[in-house]
mmCIF file of C-alpha atoms in Angstrom:
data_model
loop_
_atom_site.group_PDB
_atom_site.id
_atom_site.type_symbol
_atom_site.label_atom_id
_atom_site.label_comp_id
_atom_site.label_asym_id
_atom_site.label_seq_id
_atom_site.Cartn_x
_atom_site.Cartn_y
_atom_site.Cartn_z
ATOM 1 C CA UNK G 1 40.055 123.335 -42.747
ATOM 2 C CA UNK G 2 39.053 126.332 -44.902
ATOM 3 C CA UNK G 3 41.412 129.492 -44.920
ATOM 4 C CA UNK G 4 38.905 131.521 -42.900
ATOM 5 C CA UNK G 5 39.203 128.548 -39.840
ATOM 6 C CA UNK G 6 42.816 128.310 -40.373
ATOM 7 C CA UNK G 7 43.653 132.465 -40.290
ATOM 8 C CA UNK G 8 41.082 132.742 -37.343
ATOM 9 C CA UNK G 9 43.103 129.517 -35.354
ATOM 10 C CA UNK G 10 46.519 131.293 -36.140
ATOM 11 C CA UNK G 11 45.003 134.840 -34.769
ATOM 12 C CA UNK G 12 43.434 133.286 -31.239
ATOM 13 C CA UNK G 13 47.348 131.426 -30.965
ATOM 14 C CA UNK G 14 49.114 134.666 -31.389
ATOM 15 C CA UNK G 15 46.900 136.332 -29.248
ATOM 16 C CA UNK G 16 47.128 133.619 -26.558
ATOM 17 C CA UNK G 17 51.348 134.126 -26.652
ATOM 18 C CA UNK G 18 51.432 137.869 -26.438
ATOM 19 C CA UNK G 19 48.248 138.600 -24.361
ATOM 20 C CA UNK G 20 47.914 136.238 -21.340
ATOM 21 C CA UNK G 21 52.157 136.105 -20.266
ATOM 22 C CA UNK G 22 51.285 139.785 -20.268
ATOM 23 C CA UNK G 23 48.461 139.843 -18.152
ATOM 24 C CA UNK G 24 49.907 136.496 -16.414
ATOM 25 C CA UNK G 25 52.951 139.096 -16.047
ATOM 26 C CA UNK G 26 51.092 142.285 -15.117
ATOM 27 C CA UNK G 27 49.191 140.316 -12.346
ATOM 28 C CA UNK G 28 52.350 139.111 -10.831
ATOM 29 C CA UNK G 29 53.805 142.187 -10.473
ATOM 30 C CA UNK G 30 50.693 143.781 -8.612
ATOM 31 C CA UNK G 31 50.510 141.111 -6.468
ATOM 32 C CA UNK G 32 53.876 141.975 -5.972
ATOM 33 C CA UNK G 33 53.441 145.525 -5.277
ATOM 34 C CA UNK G 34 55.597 146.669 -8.288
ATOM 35 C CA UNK G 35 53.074 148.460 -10.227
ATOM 36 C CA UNK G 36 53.988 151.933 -10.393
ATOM 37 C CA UNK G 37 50.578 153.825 -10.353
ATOM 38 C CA UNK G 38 49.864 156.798 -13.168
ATOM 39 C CA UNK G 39 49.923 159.939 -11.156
ATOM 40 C CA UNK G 40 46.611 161.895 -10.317
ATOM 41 C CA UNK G 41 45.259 164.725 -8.722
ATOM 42 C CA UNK G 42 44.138 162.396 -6.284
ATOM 43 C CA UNK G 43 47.221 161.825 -5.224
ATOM 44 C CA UNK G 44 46.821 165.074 -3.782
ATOM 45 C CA UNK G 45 43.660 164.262 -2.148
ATOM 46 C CA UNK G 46 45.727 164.493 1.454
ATOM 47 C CA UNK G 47 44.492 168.397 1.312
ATOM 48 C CA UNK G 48 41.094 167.866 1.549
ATOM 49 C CA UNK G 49 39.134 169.125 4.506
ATOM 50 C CA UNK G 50 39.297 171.990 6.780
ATOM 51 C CA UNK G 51 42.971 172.827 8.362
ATOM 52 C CA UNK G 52 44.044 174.750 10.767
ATOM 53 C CA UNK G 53 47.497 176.570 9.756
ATOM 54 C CA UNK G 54 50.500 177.967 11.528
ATOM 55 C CA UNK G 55 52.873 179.856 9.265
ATOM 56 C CA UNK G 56 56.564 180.649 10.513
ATOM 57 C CA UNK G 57 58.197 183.834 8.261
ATOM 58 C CA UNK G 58 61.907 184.300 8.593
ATOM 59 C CA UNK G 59 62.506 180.798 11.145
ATOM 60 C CA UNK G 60 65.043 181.302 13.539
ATOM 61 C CA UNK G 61 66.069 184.837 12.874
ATOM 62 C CA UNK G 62 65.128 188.496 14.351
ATOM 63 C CA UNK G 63 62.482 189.059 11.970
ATOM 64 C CA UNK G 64 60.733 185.891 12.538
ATOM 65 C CA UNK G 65 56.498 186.462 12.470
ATOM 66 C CA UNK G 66 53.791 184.009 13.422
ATOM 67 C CA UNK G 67 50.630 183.588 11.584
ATOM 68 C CA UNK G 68 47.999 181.507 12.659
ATOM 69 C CA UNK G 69 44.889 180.979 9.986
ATOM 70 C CA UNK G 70 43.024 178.511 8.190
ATOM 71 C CA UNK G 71 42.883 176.098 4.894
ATOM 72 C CA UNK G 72 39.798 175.162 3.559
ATOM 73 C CA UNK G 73 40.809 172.546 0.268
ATOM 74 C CA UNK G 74 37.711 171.149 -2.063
ATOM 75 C CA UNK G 75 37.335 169.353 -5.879
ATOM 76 C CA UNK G 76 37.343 171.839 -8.167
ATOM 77 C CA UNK G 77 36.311 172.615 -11.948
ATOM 78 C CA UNK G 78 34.777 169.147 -12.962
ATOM 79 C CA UNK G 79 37.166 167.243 -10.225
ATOM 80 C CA UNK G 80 40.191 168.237 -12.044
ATOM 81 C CA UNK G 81 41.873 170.469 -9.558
ATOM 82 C CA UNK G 82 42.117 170.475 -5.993
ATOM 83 C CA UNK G 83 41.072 174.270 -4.889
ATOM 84 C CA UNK G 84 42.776 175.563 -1.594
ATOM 85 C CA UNK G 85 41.879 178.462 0.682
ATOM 86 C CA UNK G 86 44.654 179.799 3.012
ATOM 87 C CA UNK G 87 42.827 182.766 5.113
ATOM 88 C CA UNK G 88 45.273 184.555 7.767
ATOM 89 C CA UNK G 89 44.191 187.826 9.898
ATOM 90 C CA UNK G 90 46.941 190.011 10.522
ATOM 91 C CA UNK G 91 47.004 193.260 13.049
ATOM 92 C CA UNK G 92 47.193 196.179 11.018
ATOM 93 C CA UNK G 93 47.129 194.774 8.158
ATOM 94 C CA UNK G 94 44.908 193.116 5.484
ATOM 95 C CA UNK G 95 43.948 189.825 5.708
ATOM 96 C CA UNK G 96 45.977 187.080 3.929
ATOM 97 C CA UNK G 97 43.653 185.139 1.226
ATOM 98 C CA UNK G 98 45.641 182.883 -0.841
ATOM 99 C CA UNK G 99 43.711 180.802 -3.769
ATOM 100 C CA UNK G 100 45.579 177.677 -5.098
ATOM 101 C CA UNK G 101 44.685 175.445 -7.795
ATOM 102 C CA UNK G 102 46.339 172.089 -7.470
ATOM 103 C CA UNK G 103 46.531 169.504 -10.345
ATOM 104 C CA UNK G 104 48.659 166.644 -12.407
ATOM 105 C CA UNK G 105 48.965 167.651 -15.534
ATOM 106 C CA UNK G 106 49.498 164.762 -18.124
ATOM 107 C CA UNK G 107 51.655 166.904 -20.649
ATOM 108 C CA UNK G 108 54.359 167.490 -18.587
ATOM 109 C CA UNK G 109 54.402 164.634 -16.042
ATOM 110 C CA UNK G 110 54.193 167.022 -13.126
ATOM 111 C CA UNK G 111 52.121 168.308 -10.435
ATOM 112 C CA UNK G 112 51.289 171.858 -10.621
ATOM 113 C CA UNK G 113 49.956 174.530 -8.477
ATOM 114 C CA UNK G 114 48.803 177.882 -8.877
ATOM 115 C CA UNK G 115 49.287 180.353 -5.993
ATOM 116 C CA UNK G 116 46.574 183.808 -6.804
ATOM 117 C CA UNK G 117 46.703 186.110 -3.518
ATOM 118 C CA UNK G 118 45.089 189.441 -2.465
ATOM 119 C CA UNK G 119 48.399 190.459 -0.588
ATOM 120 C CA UNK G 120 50.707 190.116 -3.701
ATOM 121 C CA UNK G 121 49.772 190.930 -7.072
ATOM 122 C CA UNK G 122 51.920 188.189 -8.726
ATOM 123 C CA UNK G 123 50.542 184.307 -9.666
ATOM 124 C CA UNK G 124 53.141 182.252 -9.204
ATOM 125 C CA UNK G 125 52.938 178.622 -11.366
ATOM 126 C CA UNK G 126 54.576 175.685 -9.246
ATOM 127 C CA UNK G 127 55.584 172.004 -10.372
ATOM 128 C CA UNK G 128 56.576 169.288 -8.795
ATOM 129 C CA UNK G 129 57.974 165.745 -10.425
ATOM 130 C CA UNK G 130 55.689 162.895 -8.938
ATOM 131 C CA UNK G 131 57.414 161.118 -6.448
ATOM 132 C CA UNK G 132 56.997 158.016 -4.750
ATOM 133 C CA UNK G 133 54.293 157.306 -1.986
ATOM 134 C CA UNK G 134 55.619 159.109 1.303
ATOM 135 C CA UNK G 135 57.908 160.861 -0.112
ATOM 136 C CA UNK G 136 57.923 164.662 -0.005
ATOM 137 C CA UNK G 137 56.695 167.080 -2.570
ATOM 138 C CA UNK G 138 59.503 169.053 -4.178
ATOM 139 C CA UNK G 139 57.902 172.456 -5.230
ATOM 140 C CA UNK G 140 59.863 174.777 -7.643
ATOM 141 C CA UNK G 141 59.056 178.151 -9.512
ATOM 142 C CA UNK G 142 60.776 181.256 -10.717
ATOM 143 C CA UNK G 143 58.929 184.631 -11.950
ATOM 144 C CA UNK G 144 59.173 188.395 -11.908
ATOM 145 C CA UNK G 145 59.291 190.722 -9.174
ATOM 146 C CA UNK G 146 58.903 194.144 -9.136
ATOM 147 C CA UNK G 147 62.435 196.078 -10.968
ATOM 148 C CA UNK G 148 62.954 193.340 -13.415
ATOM 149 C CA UNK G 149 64.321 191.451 -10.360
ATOM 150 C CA UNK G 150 63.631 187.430 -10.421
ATOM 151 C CA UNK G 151 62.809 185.129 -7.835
ATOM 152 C CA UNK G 152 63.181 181.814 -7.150
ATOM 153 C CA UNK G 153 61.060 179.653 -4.500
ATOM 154 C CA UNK G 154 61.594 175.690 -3.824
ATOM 155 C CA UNK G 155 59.087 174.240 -1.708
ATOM 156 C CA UNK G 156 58.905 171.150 -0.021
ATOM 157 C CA UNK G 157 55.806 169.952 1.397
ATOM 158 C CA UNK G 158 56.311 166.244 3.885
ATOM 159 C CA UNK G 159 52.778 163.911 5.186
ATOM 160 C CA UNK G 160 53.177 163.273 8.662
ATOM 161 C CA UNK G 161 51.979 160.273 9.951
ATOM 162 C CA UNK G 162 49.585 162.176 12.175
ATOM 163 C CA UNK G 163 47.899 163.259 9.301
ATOM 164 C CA UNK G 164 49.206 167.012 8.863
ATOM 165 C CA UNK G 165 51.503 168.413 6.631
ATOM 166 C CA UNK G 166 54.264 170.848 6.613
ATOM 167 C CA UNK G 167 55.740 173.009 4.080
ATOM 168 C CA UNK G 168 58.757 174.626 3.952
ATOM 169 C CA UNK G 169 60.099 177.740 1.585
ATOM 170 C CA UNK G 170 63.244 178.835 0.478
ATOM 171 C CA UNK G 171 63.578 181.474 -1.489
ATOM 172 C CA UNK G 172 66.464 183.814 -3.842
ATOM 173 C CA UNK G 173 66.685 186.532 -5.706
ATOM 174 C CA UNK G 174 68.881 187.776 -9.065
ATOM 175 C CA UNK G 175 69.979 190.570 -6.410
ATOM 176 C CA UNK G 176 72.267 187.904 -4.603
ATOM 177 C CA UNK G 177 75.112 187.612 -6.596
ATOM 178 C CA UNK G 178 75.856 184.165 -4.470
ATOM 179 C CA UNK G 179 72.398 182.624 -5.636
ATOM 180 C CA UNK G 180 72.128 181.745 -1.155
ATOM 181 C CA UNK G 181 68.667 180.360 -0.382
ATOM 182 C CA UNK G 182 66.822 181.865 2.132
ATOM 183 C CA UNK G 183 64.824 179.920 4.877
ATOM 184 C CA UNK G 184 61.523 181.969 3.939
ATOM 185 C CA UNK G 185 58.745 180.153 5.771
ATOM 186 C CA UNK G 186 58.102 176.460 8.045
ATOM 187 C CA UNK G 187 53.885 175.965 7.828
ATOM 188 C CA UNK G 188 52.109 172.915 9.581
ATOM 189 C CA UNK G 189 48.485 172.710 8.865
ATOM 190 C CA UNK G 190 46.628 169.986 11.331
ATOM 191 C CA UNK G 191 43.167 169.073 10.303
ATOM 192 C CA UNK G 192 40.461 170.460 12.328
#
């Protein structure tokens, strides 16, 4: 057997031991179920559609306020983002138009979100660590205010098994010395 024969013979056995127990392996374990799935933005494909929105401020307490509006969520810039429209009327007030840009960004292993509104001149940059299929959404930022103060805002956002989701918001402050979260908002958006 010449060299070349011999060197191509010892390549197609080495490749034989480390590639098929792999795949052999890998095959198993999706069968199995175990195959944890590389995070997407589809994973946050749930939004899509046309919502209808009920937002809770200040749950529970004296200065509690209903708003009722709507979502509107779409692809977005080449199908990289999930784009959200949250559109409340309020009496006496402007309108609230929120714009958010959902994605999973690959550097950092996290879900992001970017909250732009016409109410409130701030843009607020959200992540959340993928988590595992039915699981909630653990949202987290902190940024600026007006003074110097900073804020805080964790937000956790559940599926139902109806199909709509809710969100909830806490938020703090640097003013509290105590670092207490505040129950800030309960939303439920049902699709329409």
């Amino acid at each position: 057997m010449s060299l070349r024969k011999t060197w191509s013979a010892i390549c197609s056995a080495i490749a034989l031991c480390i590639v098929f127990p792999a795949t052999a392996a890998a095959e198993t374990s999706a069968a199995k179920g175990d195959v944890e799935e590389t995070p997407t933005v589809d994973d946050l494909g749930f939004l899509l559609g046309d919502w209808s929105v009920e937002r809770i401020y200040q749950p529970g307490t004296e200065n509690e306020r209903i708003a009722a509006g709507d979502l509107g969520c779409k692809k977005a810039l080449s199908q990289q983002f999930v784009r959200c429209a949250f559109y409340f009327e309020r009496p006496e007030q402007p309108p609230i138009h929120d714009v958010v840009f959902f994605n999973y960004n690959e550097i950092y292993g996290v879900y992001e979100s970017l909250w732009l509104s016409a109410t409130w001149p701030i843009k607020v940059l959200m992540r959340a660590e993928p988590a595992a299929p039915g699981a909630s959404l653990r949202w987290e930022a902190d940024f600026l205010i007006e003074d110097g103060v900073r804020e805080w805002v964790r937000s956790e956002w559940r599926l139902g098994e109806d199909g709509a989701f809710t969100r909830r918001v806490e938020i703090r402050t640097s003013n509290d010395p105590a670092g207490d979260w505040l129950h800030w908002m309960d939303e439920r958006a049902v699709r329409k």
